[in-house]
Each structure stands twice: as C-alpha cells, then as structure tokens.
Short mmCIF file of C-alpha atoms and ligand atoms in Angstrom, two decimals:
data_model
loop_
_atom_site.label_atom_id
_atom_site.label_comp_id
_atom_site.label_asym_id
_atom_site.label_seq_id
_atom_site.Cartn_x
_atom_site.Cartn_y
_atom_site.Cartn_z
CA UNK A 156 0.00 0.00 0.00
CA UNK A 157 1.43 3.36 -1.05
CA UNK A 158 0.49 6.73 0.42
CA UNK A 159 -0.22 9.82 -1.69
CA UNK A 160 -0.86 13.46 -0.86
CA UNK A 161 -4.35 15.02 -0.93
CA UNK A 162 -2.81 17.78 -3.07
CA UNK A 163 -1.32 15.36 -5.58
CA UNK A 164 2.21 16.82 -5.74
CA UNK A 165 4.18 14.34 -3.59
CA UNK A 166 5.64 11.07 -4.94
CA UNK A 167 3.90 8.02 -3.39
CA UNK A 168 5.61 6.63 -0.27
CA UNK A 169 5.47 3.53 1.94
CA UNK A 170 3.49 3.38 5.21
CA UNK A 171 6.40 3.82 7.64
CA UNK A 172 7.74 6.78 5.62
CA UNK A 173 4.27 8.35 5.68
CA UNK A 174 4.15 8.01 9.48
CA UNK A 175 7.58 9.54 10.04
CA UNK A 176 6.88 12.33 7.50
CA UNK A 177 3.57 13.45 9.06
CA UNK A 178 2.48 16.26 6.72
CA UNK A 179 3.17 15.74 2.98
CA UNK A 180 5.91 18.02 1.55
CA UNK A 181 3.36 19.70 -0.80
CA UNK A 182 1.35 20.85 2.22
CA UNK A 183 -1.31 18.16 1.81
CA UNK A 184 -2.20 15.20 4.02
CA UNK A 185 -1.15 11.64 3.29
CA UNK A 186 -3.88 9.15 2.37
CA UNK A 187 -3.75 5.54 1.10
CA UNK A 188 -3.62 5.36 -2.70
CA UNK A 189 -6.68 3.11 -2.54
CA UNK A 190 -9.02 2.01 0.25
CA UNK A 191 -9.17 -1.79 0.56
CA UNK A 192 -12.55 -3.55 0.34
CA UNK A 193 -12.80 -5.88 3.34
CA UNK A 194 -16.42 -7.03 2.94
CA UNK A 195 -15.36 -10.62 2.16
CA UNK A 196 -13.35 -10.81 5.38
CA UNK A 197 -16.07 -9.52 7.73
CA UNK A 198 -17.63 -12.92 8.58
CA UNK A 199 -14.31 -14.31 9.85
CA UNK A 200 -13.58 -11.07 11.76
CA UNK A 201 -16.81 -11.21 13.75
CA UNK A 202 -15.47 -13.06 16.78
CA UNK A 203 -12.01 -11.50 17.02
CA UNK A 204 -10.83 -9.62 20.11
CA UNK A 205 -10.08 -5.92 19.73
CA UNK A 206 -6.34 -6.58 19.48
CA UNK A 207 -6.77 -9.38 16.92
CA UNK A 208 -9.12 -7.23 14.86
CA UNK A 209 -6.76 -4.24 15.04
CA UNK A 210 -3.91 -6.33 13.60
CA UNK A 211 -6.16 -7.54 10.75
CA UNK A 212 -7.63 -4.13 9.88
CA UNK A 213 -4.31 -2.30 10.06
CA UNK A 214 -2.64 -5.09 8.08
CA UNK A 215 -4.84 -4.14 5.11
CA UNK A 216 -3.13 -0.72 5.03
CA UNK A 217 0.44 -1.72 5.95
CA UNK A 218 2.69 -3.85 3.77
CA UNK A 219 6.11 -2.80 5.06
CA UNK A 220 5.79 -4.33 8.57
CA UNK A 221 5.60 -8.16 8.87
CA UNK A 222 2.22 -9.29 10.34
CA UNK A 223 3.82 -10.83 13.46
CA UNK A 224 5.65 -7.55 14.19
CA UNK A 225 2.46 -5.55 13.66
CA UNK A 226 0.66 -7.87 16.07
CA UNK A 227 3.36 -7.13 18.70
CA UNK A 228 3.03 -3.36 18.19
CA UNK A 229 -0.74 -3.56 18.63
CA UNK A 230 -0.50 -5.82 21.69
CA UNK A 231 1.92 -3.46 23.41
CA UNK A 232 -0.23 -0.43 22.50
CA UNK A 233 -3.42 -1.80 24.08
CA UNK A 234 -1.82 -3.57 27.05
CA UNK A 235 -1.98 -0.17 28.79
CA UNK A 236 -5.80 -0.14 28.69
CA UNK A 237 -7.61 -1.02 31.90
CA UNK A 238 -10.64 -2.78 30.36
CA UNK A 239 -10.34 -6.36 29.01
CA UNK A 240 -12.37 -5.44 25.88
CA UNK A 241 -10.24 -2.27 25.29
CA UNK A 242 -13.33 -0.51 23.85
CA UNK A 243 -16.43 -1.84 25.68
CA UNK A 244 -19.98 -1.25 24.39
CA UNK A 245 -22.51 -0.09 26.98
CA UNK A 246 -26.17 -0.84 26.27
CA UNK A 247 -28.43 2.12 27.07
CA UNK A 248 -31.48 0.66 25.35
CA UNK A 249 -32.03 2.93 22.35
CA UNK A 250 -28.31 3.71 22.16
CA UNK A 251 -25.08 1.74 22.41
CA UNK A 252 -22.20 3.76 23.89
CA UNK A 253 -18.74 2.78 22.67
CA UNK A 254 -16.39 3.70 25.53
CA UNK A 255 -13.01 4.69 24.12
CA UNK A 256 -11.60 6.17 27.31
CA UNK A 257 -9.99 3.21 29.05
CA UNK A 258 -6.42 4.20 28.15
CA UNK A 259 -3.82 5.94 30.33
CA UNK A 260 -5.19 9.51 29.98
CA UNK A 261 -8.91 8.60 29.96
CA UNK A 262 -9.69 10.08 26.53
CA UNK A 263 -10.12 8.41 23.14
CA UNK A 264 -6.90 9.94 21.84
CA UNK A 265 -5.06 7.15 23.69
CA UNK A 266 -6.40 4.62 21.14
CA UNK A 267 -4.40 6.34 18.40
CA UNK A 268 -1.46 7.71 20.39
CA UNK A 269 -0.60 4.52 22.29
CA UNK A 270 -0.40 2.86 18.86
CA UNK A 271 1.59 5.72 17.32
CA UNK A 272 4.09 5.66 20.22
CA UNK A 273 4.73 1.92 19.74
CA UNK A 274 4.95 2.40 15.99
CA UNK A 275 7.55 5.18 16.31
CA UNK A 276 9.54 2.99 18.68
CA UNK A 277 9.45 0.08 16.21
CA UNK A 278 10.30 2.07 13.07
CA UNK A 279 13.04 4.14 14.73
CA UNK A 280 14.49 0.93 16.19
CA UNK A 281 14.64 -0.67 12.74
CA UNK A 282 16.28 2.42 11.25
CA UNK A 283 18.45 3.35 14.25
CA UNK A 284 16.70 6.71 14.02
CA UNK A 285 15.68 9.34 16.53
CA UNK A 286 12.81 11.75 16.62
CA UNK A 287 12.06 14.98 18.45
CA UNK A 288 8.33 15.50 18.71
CA UNK A 289 7.08 19.05 19.02
CA UNK A 290 3.41 19.49 19.80
CA UNK A 291 0.92 22.13 20.87
CA UNK A 292 -2.13 21.31 22.93
CA UNK A 293 -5.24 22.97 24.25
CA UNK A 294 -6.00 19.98 26.46
CA UNK A 295 -6.33 16.26 25.73
CA UNK A 296 -3.83 15.72 22.91
CA UNK A 297 -0.77 16.73 24.93
CA UNK A 298 -1.18 14.22 27.73
CA UNK A 299 -2.13 11.40 25.34
CA UNK A 300 0.90 12.13 23.14
CA UNK A 301 3.17 12.18 26.19
CA UNK A 302 1.70 8.91 27.49
CA UNK A 303 2.38 7.37 24.07
CA UNK A 304 6.14 8.01 24.12
CA UNK A 305 7.14 8.51 27.77
CA UNK A 306 10.32 6.65 28.62
CA UNK A 307 11.15 5.72 25.00
CA UNK A 308 14.90 6.14 24.39
CA UNK A 309 14.74 7.14 20.73
CA UNK A 310 12.10 9.85 21.11
CA UNK A 311 11.93 13.18 22.92
CA UNK A 312 8.67 15.05 23.25
CA UNK A 313 8.14 18.75 23.91
CA UNK A 314 4.54 19.88 24.35
CA UNK A 315 3.59 23.56 24.44
CA UNK A 316 0.42 24.59 26.23
CA UNK A 317 -1.06 28.05 26.88
CA UNK A 318 -0.32 29.02 30.51
CA UNK A 319 -3.45 29.14 32.65
CA UNK A 320 -5.74 28.08 29.78
CA UNK A 321 -5.72 24.30 30.08
CA UNK A 322 -7.73 22.82 32.94
CA UNK A 323 -5.75 22.09 36.14
CA UNK A 324 -6.35 18.35 35.67
CA UNK A 325 -5.22 18.43 32.06
CA UNK A 326 -2.04 20.27 33.07
CA UNK A 327 -1.29 17.74 35.82
CA UNK A 328 -1.74 14.86 33.38
CA UNK A 329 1.23 16.28 31.45
CA UNK A 330 3.45 17.83 34.09
CA UNK A 331 3.47 14.95 36.60
CA UNK A 332 5.13 12.58 34.11
CA UNK A 333 8.65 12.07 35.46
CA UNK A 334 10.44 10.59 32.41
CA UNK A 335 13.43 12.61 31.23
CA UNK A 336 12.35 12.50 27.56
CA UNK A 337 9.21 14.53 28.38
CA UNK A 338 9.34 18.35 28.28
CA UNK A 339 6.28 20.42 29.20
CA UNK A 340 6.53 24.00 27.97
CA UNK A 341 4.13 26.41 29.64
CA UNK A 342 3.89 29.24 27.10
CA UNK A 343 2.96 32.79 28.03
CA UNK A 344 0.36 33.10 25.24
CA UNK A 345 -2.74 31.55 23.65
CA UNK A 346 -3.21 28.11 22.09
CA UNK A 347 -2.98 29.80 18.68
CA UNK A 348 0.45 31.22 19.65
CA UNK A 349 1.61 27.70 20.57
CA UNK A 350 0.28 26.28 17.34
CA UNK A 351 1.89 29.04 15.25
CA UNK A 352 5.29 28.43 16.87
CA UNK A 353 4.90 24.74 16.06
CA UNK A 354 3.80 25.32 12.46
CA UNK A 355 6.71 27.69 11.77
CA UNK A 356 9.19 25.18 13.20
CA UNK A 357 7.84 22.47 10.86
CA UNK A 358 7.82 24.85 7.88
CA UNK A 359 11.52 25.69 8.47
CA UNK A 360 12.92 22.72 6.52
CA UNK A 361 16.58 23.09 7.61
CA UNK A 362 15.49 23.30 11.28
CA UNK A 363 13.09 20.37 10.86
CA UNK A 364 15.76 18.21 9.22
CA UNK A 365 18.54 19.15 11.61
CA UNK A 366 16.42 18.22 14.63
CA UNK A 367 14.51 15.21 13.17
CA UNK A 368 11.27 16.92 14.02
CA UNK A 369 8.24 14.59 14.15
CA UNK A 370 4.53 15.29 14.51
CA UNK A 371 1.86 13.57 16.57
CA UNK A 372 -0.98 15.89 15.68
CA UNK A 373 -4.05 14.57 13.97
CA UNK A 374 -2.61 14.92 10.46
CA UNK A 375 -0.59 11.73 11.10
CA UNK A 376 -2.22 8.89 9.12
CA UNK A 377 -1.48 6.34 11.87
CA UNK A 378 -3.95 8.16 14.10
CA UNK A 379 -6.78 7.80 11.60
CA UNK A 380 -5.87 4.17 10.96
CA UNK A 381 -6.00 3.24 14.66
CA UNK A 382 -9.44 4.87 14.86
CA UNK A 383 -10.82 2.94 11.87
CA UNK A 384 -10.47 -0.23 13.97
CA UNK A 385 -13.13 0.63 16.56
CA UNK A 386 -15.73 1.37 13.90
CA UNK A 387 -15.19 -2.08 12.41
CA UNK A 388 -15.34 -3.56 15.93
CA UNK A 389 -18.58 -1.76 16.89
CA UNK A 390 -20.29 -2.46 13.55
CA UNK A 391 -19.49 -6.20 13.79
CA UNK A 392 -20.74 -6.35 17.39
CA UNK A 393 -23.99 -4.38 16.87
CA UNK A 394 -25.09 -5.18 13.31
CA UNK A 395 -28.40 -7.07 13.20
CA UNK A 396 -28.41 -7.32 9.41
CA UNK A 397 -29.09 -3.76 8.20
CA UNK A 398 -25.90 -2.11 9.40
CA UNK A 399 -25.27 0.35 12.19
CA UNK A 400 -25.51 4.16 12.43
CA UNK A 401 -22.88 6.06 14.43
CA UNK A 402 -22.86 9.47 16.06
CA UNK A 403 -19.54 11.20 16.60
CA UNK A 404 -18.69 14.40 18.52
CA UNK A 405 -16.31 16.26 16.25
CA UNK A 406 -13.65 18.96 16.38
CA UNK A 407 -10.76 18.22 14.06
CA UNK A 408 -12.76 15.75 11.92
CA UNK A 409 -10.30 12.94 12.74
CA UNK A 410 -12.68 10.65 14.56
CA UNK A 411 -15.56 10.90 12.09
CA UNK A 412 -13.19 10.65 9.15
CA UNK A 413 -12.11 7.24 10.47
CA UNK A 414 -15.79 6.18 10.37
CA UNK A 415 -15.96 7.43 6.78
CA UNK A 416 -12.94 5.30 5.83
CA UNK A 417 -14.42 2.22 7.56
CA UNK A 418 -17.65 2.69 5.60
CA UNK A 419 -15.74 2.93 2.31
CA UNK A 420 -14.04 -0.36 3.22
CA UNK A 421 -17.42 -2.10 3.08
CA UNK A 422 -18.02 -2.18 6.84
CA UNK A 423 -21.80 -2.17 7.52
CA UNK A 424 -22.15 1.45 8.61
CA UNK A 425 -25.26 3.39 7.58
CA UNK A 426 -25.50 7.04 8.50
CA UNK A 427 -22.58 8.90 10.05
CA UNK A 428 -23.95 11.62 12.33
CA UNK A 429 -21.65 14.50 13.15
CA UNK A 430 -22.18 16.70 16.22
CA UNK A 431 -20.28 19.93 16.82
CA UNK A 432 -20.56 22.33 19.74
CA UNK A 433 -21.04 26.08 19.11
CA UNK A 434 -17.93 25.96 16.91
CA UNK A 435 -20.12 24.89 14.03
CA UNK A 436 -18.03 25.38 10.86
CA UNK A 437 -18.40 21.66 10.03
CA UNK A 438 -22.14 21.40 10.64
CA UNK A 439 -22.62 24.54 8.49
CA UNK A 440 -20.56 22.92 5.74
CA UNK A 441 -22.54 19.69 5.68
CA UNK A 442 -25.81 21.61 5.61
CA UNK A 443 -24.91 24.25 3.01
CA UNK A 444 -21.64 23.39 1.24
CA UNK A 445 -20.03 26.58 2.63
CA UNK A 446 -16.88 26.23 4.71
CA UNK A 447 -16.35 29.54 6.53
CA UNK A 448 -14.01 30.23 9.41
CA UNK A 449 -15.51 31.98 12.46
CA UNK A 450 -14.23 33.10 15.85
CA UNK A 451 -13.46 30.34 18.37
CA UNK A 452 -16.10 29.97 21.12
CA UNK A 453 -15.01 28.56 24.47
CA UNK A 454 -17.44 25.84 25.53
CA UNK A 455 -17.85 23.06 28.10
CA UNK A 456 -16.52 20.60 25.47
CA UNK A 457 -13.13 22.34 25.03
CA UNK A 458 -11.49 19.58 22.97
CA UNK A 459 -13.89 20.50 20.17
CA UNK A 460 -13.32 24.28 20.37
CA UNK A 461 -11.80 24.26 16.91
CA UNK A 462 -12.68 26.25 13.83
CA UNK A 463 -10.39 24.80 11.18
CA UNK A 464 -10.44 21.00 11.17
CA UNK A 465 -7.18 19.58 9.86
CA UNK A 466 -8.58 16.19 8.76
CA UNK A 467 -11.35 17.81 6.76
CA UNK A 468 -8.94 17.98 3.82
CA UNK A 469 -8.90 14.17 3.65
CA UNK A 470 -12.68 14.09 3.34
CA UNK A 471 -12.56 16.72 0.57
CA UNK A 472 -10.06 14.60 -1.33
CA UNK A 473 -12.49 11.66 -1.48
CA UNK A 474 -15.52 13.95 -1.96
CA UNK A 475 -13.81 15.49 -5.00
CA UNK A 476 -13.13 12.03 -6.49
CA UNK A 477 -9.45 11.94 -5.42
CA UNK A 478 -8.67 15.07 -7.44
CA UNK A 479 -5.55 16.63 -5.82
CA UNK A 480 -5.52 19.91 -7.79
CA UNK A 481 -9.17 20.56 -6.89
CA UNK A 482 -8.34 20.05 -3.17
CA UNK A 483 -5.33 22.37 -3.50
CA UNK A 484 -7.57 25.06 -5.05
CA UNK A 485 -10.17 24.76 -2.30
CA UNK A 486 -7.57 24.96 0.47
CA UNK A 487 -5.80 27.87 -1.23
CA UNK A 488 -9.04 29.81 -1.52
CA UNK A 489 -9.93 29.04 2.11
CA UNK A 490 -6.47 30.13 3.32
CA UNK A 491 -6.80 33.46 1.49
CA UNK A 492 -10.45 34.33 1.99
CA UNK A 493 -11.40 32.35 5.12
CA UNK A 494 -14.21 30.81 3.10
CA UNK A 495 -14.67 28.28 0.29
CA UNK A 496 -17.54 26.14 -0.91
CA UNK A 497 -18.47 22.99 -2.78
CA UNK A 498 -21.63 22.37 -4.85
CA UNK A 499 -24.27 20.93 -2.51
CA UNK A 500 -24.79 18.00 -4.96
CA UNK A 501 -21.39 16.62 -3.96
CA UNK A 502 -22.64 16.31 -0.38
CA UNK A 503 -25.97 14.73 -1.35
CA UNK A 504 -24.15 11.45 -2.06
CA UNK A 505 -22.22 11.44 1.20
CA UNK A 506 -23.33 9.52 4.32
CA UNK A 507 -22.56 12.36 6.77
CA UNK A 508 -25.39 14.38 8.37
CA UNK A 509 -24.47 17.13 10.81
CA UNK A 510 -25.88 19.37 13.48
CA UNK A 511 -24.57 21.80 16.09
CA UNK A 512 -25.43 21.28 19.75
CA UNK A 513 -25.33 24.19 22.20
CA UNK A 514 -24.32 24.21 25.87
CA UNK A 515 -27.90 24.04 27.13
CA UNK A 516 -28.65 20.96 24.98
CA UNK A 517 -25.39 19.34 26.09
CA UNK A 518 -26.16 19.82 29.78
CA UNK A 519 -29.76 18.63 29.31
CA UNK A 520 -28.51 15.47 27.58
CA UNK A 521 -26.11 14.66 30.43
CA UNK A 522 -28.95 15.17 32.91
CA UNK A 523 -31.48 13.11 30.93
CA UNK A 524 -29.17 10.14 30.37
CA UNK A 525 -28.15 10.22 34.03
CA UNK A 526 -31.75 10.26 35.13
CA UNK A 527 -32.87 7.48 32.77
CA UNK A 528 -29.88 5.15 33.01
CA UNK A 529 -27.70 6.29 35.93
CA UNK A 530 -24.90 6.73 33.38
CA UNK A 531 -22.75 9.89 33.29
CA UNK A 532 -21.72 11.18 29.84
CA UNK A 533 -18.76 13.52 29.52
CA UNK A 534 -19.70 16.80 27.78
CA UNK A 535 -18.06 15.80 24.44
CA UNK A 536 -19.84 12.46 24.36
CA UNK A 537 -23.08 14.27 25.25
CA UNK A 538 -22.77 16.39 22.08
CA UNK A 539 -22.74 13.19 20.02
CA UNK A 540 -25.67 11.66 21.93
CA UNK A 541 -27.67 14.90 21.53
CA UNK A 542 -26.90 14.94 17.79
CA UNK A 543 -28.13 11.33 17.49
CA UNK A 544 -31.36 12.15 19.35
CA UNK A 545 -31.97 15.14 17.07
CA UNK A 546 -31.04 13.62 13.70
CA UNK A 547 -32.36 10.10 14.37
CA UNK A 548 -35.02 10.25 17.14
CA UNK A 549 -34.93 7.08 19.26
CA UNK A 550 -38.49 6.04 18.31
CA UNK A 551 -37.75 6.27 14.56
CA UNK A 552 -34.43 4.44 14.38
CA UNK A 553 -34.00 1.99 11.52
CA UNK A 554 -30.70 0.55 12.72
CA UNK A 555 -28.77 0.22 15.99
CA UNK A 556 -27.18 3.55 17.00
CA UNK A 557 -23.62 3.61 18.34
CA UNK A 558 -22.57 6.82 20.09
CA UNK A 559 -18.84 7.37 20.47
CA UNK A 560 -17.76 8.14 24.07
CA UNK A 561 -14.57 10.18 23.80
CA UNK A 562 -13.67 10.94 27.42
CA UNK A 563 -14.24 9.77 30.98
CA UNK A 564 -16.57 12.25 32.74
CA UNK A 565 -14.05 12.74 35.58
CA UNK A 566 -11.89 14.74 33.16
CA UNK A 567 -14.59 17.45 33.09
CA UNK A 568 -15.98 17.58 36.66
CA UNK A 569 -17.22 21.18 36.43
CA UNK A 570 -19.52 20.47 33.49
CA UNK A 571 -20.86 17.36 35.23
CA UNK A 572 -21.61 19.34 38.41
CA UNK A 573 -23.42 21.92 36.30
CA UNK A 574 -25.55 19.27 34.55
CA UNK A 575 -26.27 16.98 37.50
CA UNK A 576 -25.74 18.84 40.78
CA UNK A 577 -24.62 16.44 43.47
CA UNK A 578 -22.85 14.07 41.10
CA UNK A 579 -19.11 14.16 41.70
CA UNK A 580 -17.32 12.69 38.66
CA UNK A 581 -14.10 11.14 39.95
CA UNK A 582 -11.41 8.70 38.85
CA UNK A 583 -8.72 7.40 41.22
CA UNK A 584 -5.98 8.01 38.65
CA UNK A 585 -6.93 11.69 38.40
CA UNK A 586 -7.31 12.04 42.17
CA UNK A 587 -3.77 10.69 42.62
CA UNK A 588 -2.27 13.38 40.36
CA UNK A 589 -3.08 16.12 42.84
CA UNK A 590 -0.39 14.86 45.25
CA UNK A 591 2.34 14.49 42.64
CA UNK A 592 5.15 16.98 41.90
CA UNK A 593 4.92 19.00 38.67
CA UNK A 594 7.73 19.54 36.21
CA UNK A 595 7.45 22.29 33.61
CA UNK A 596 9.41 25.08 31.96
CA UNK A 597 7.92 28.56 31.51
CA UNK A 598 8.76 30.25 28.23
CA UNK A 599 7.65 33.41 26.40
CA UNK A 600 5.57 32.90 23.22
CA UNK A 601 8.44 33.38 20.79
CA UNK A 602 10.05 31.09 18.21
CA UNK A 603 13.49 32.05 19.57
CA UNK A 604 12.73 30.92 23.13
CA UNK A 605 11.22 27.59 22.12
CA UNK A 606 13.97 26.83 19.61
CA UNK A 607 16.73 27.74 22.09
CA UNK A 608 15.15 25.34 24.59
CA UNK A 609 15.00 22.58 21.98
CA UNK A 610 18.62 23.10 20.90
CA UNK A 611 19.74 22.82 24.52
CA UNK A 612 17.64 19.84 25.58
CA UNK A 613 16.64 17.67 22.60
CA UNK A 614 18.72 15.41 20.31
C1 LIG B 1758 -10.08 15.43 20.55
C2 LIG B 1758 -11.38 15.18 21.19
C3 LIG B 1758 -12.58 15.23 20.46
C4 LIG B 1758 -12.64 15.61 18.99
O1 LIG B 1758 -12.07 14.64 18.14
P1 LIG B 1758 -11.68 15.02 16.65
O2 LIG B 1758 -10.96 13.84 16.11
O3 LIG B 1758 -10.81 16.25 16.77
O4 LIG B 1758 -12.95 15.30 15.92
C5 LIG B 1758 -13.77 14.91 21.11
N1 LIG B 1758 -13.77 14.60 22.43
C6 LIG B 1758 -12.64 14.55 23.17
C7 LIG B 1758 -12.74 14.21 24.61
C8 LIG B 1758 -11.41 14.83 22.58
O5 LIG B 1758 -10.29 14.78 23.33
#
C-alpha cells in the first residue's frame, strides 16, 4: 500500500515513511492510494478480540511491517488499557455507547497515540533513528501524546500549552510525568500562539531536518488508521443485518473521518452523524456546502473548540473524487479568503449528516441520560448523543445507533456538576495526580525561546 498526498504533488511513499513524514511536503495530508474492500473478510472477523481485529484491519493498510511484528506493536499499545475489551460497548437501550476512554489519559486519543508511540519505537528501532516530537495542545492531545512516548529512548517530546488556559487536571496529566524524555513547555500566550510556533518550526525545513522533528498531531495517518479499527469492531458487534448508524462528537474531523474510511471499506455502517458544539463550521458545511471560518467559542466541550479542522482535507479529497488539484484550489481559496464552498450535490451522495449542539442541549442530555440510566456522559460524548437524538429520534431508528464516548466524565468535573448537581465525577488516577510533583518550563511565546530550549535539551 502506497500513500499519496491530498494535493497530488508528492511522490507516493510507503506506510512507515508516511508516518515519520507526518504532513506531505506539498502541504497536503497523506492518504492511502486506494481504500481496501474488506467485505469478504467480515464474517471471519466477527469473533475476534479488539487486538486481533486491530492487527487484521491495520494489516490491510500496511505492507512494510511483517504481520507478526504488527501484532506485537498492537498488543503493546493496548496492554496499557484497563478494560479487558479495550473498547467496551454499553447498552443504554435505544443507544449503544462505545467507551473509548480506558487508556492511560482517559480520553479516546489514547487509542491512536498509544499505537503511534509503539509504531515510532518500532520504526526508529529498525532504522536506528531518533525523533524529536514538538506538539501544541489545548488539552487532551498533549497528555495522550506524552503517554504514548514517555520513557522511550529514541524519542523526545516537547509539548507547548497556553499558561493558565488548560484545565488544572489536564495540566497535571502532562506535568506529573517524570520521564526525562518529556518536556512540558508552559507558554505565556494563547493556544494559537503555541500552534503558530509549532507550524513555523515544521515549515523551516533546515530546522526540521537538523532536529529530526516529528509530529503527533491529527494529520498523522497512523492516528486515523488506529481509529478505523473501533468502527469495524462496533459495527461487527452491533449489526443485526441492516448495518449500524454512528454518532460522533467532532472537532478536528479525525474521529468521524475514520468512520468514513471504515464505511468505504465495506463495513456495515449506515448514516454517520456528526455533532459539533457552538464551533459549528463543520455542521454549516454539511448543511450548506459553505466552509467559513468563524471566531473560536469557548465551551464546556473544550477539545472540540476548533474552527479549522485539519482532517477535513482528507474528506474533501475523497468527496472530489481523489482530485488533488481541486483540493489544493479549495484549500488555497480558504487560506486566502477564510471561506470556500463545494456544490451541494457533492454532499448529497455522502453519508454524513451534521448538526450543532449548544451548551444548554449538552447539559440537558447529560442530565437526561443520568436520570434514565444512571450513566454519566462527559460533555463531548453528550454532544454526540444529543446529535443522534436530534437527527435520528430514538423512536424512529431503523438501525442500531452507536454513540462514540470520547472521554471519561471525571476529566470534566465542572460540566458534570453543572448538569447533574450532586454528582461528583471522579477517577482514582486523576485524584492521585493532585499529590504528585509537577515539572514544567515557563517560556515566552516566541520562536526564539522555544527553539533555544529545543537546541539545549533535545537530540
Ligand atoms: C479530541 C477530542 C474530540 C474531537 O475529536 P476530533 O478527532 O478532533 O474530531 C472529542 N472529544 C474529546 C474528549 C477529545 O479529546
């Protein structure tokens, strides 16, 4: 399987090169040259465990790692999860909840980043290579990326976060990690400042090459691939003959794009429902064809407070019939004008239906599900459940509905208290963090300061 760029100007490359490269040199995102059809394999996949299924599904996209090595990578990645099923399904009657938060940092990003960490370790080991990862986070990605590579000898990781603007728990999940290869940079600026410093470092090719800079953000294809697995898993478990609908809370479009790939592989998925919070650029797009950047709203589902979704470009590529130049035009126009559009007919053939869910609806959904089932949704998951209830009302469902649970509620205790007063969302692993020493470096929001730190402390 070769990987090509969504903008069509990069020579095809092998899987492991695509993972180490991150973003394609032409500015596009790497995608498989073709999406394998797995429909003939589904019957024999039905009874596999999550780890067995992951090896099979990923093996369809990877031909430069021997199957027994891939199996080892996957086993090591999911050995850190604290549930025997890795991704258990919870039956709430009209809805099945797929819990993806049983990894080390209690958010679904562990599914992809535990795998990516093991994959980096394997590939760098084979090549005697080293990698310095530079990341920027507004919350969940930083801790999951750190947990993926902590203690690995061939990788350093430096994560920038905006000082005072990540939740205290999210900060502790990063800064209490004691491994010497982990560097937490508390930046005196906004998340956008952190992201701009990161983007300029990656765009500076001599700097990137000299320091073997690697990326763990959601443009890395390995993250999408790891997420495809749980859609296959849930569809096989819940399908009663007519397929399964899924509802996905969305920010960067990574999670729902994985569902889109699984569906194109012939996995029995029907409708893909997309829920955004008040940052509704994606729901506007799927309802009108217009993709227009707005101001970022801060909400109770902060991991979805995103206006420009990086993985959206991969969807466009397939929507435009794998036409790289057309994608490049769209992205160019959007970069210049902050707006671009596609003919609505293109979307009529797509399985995605979208809606935006506001704070009041999110809180009401947490309260209703708690009252009916005694089950506490985190605010991100609640956006997806609310979108499902709106777009496919429980009494009119044609197929089983799987809602994707992206975080443990204890990560967002304030929102839970607001929705269901008296309910204290806790997790022993988070409680334990409060007694642990923090390790971080405070830096001004300048390229010079961050680069000087990297030169002094990384490979
Ligand atoms: C990152 C994140 C999301 C959004 O996922 P995307 O792939 O960016 O759409 C939703 N919920 C939680 C808890 C997250 O951490």
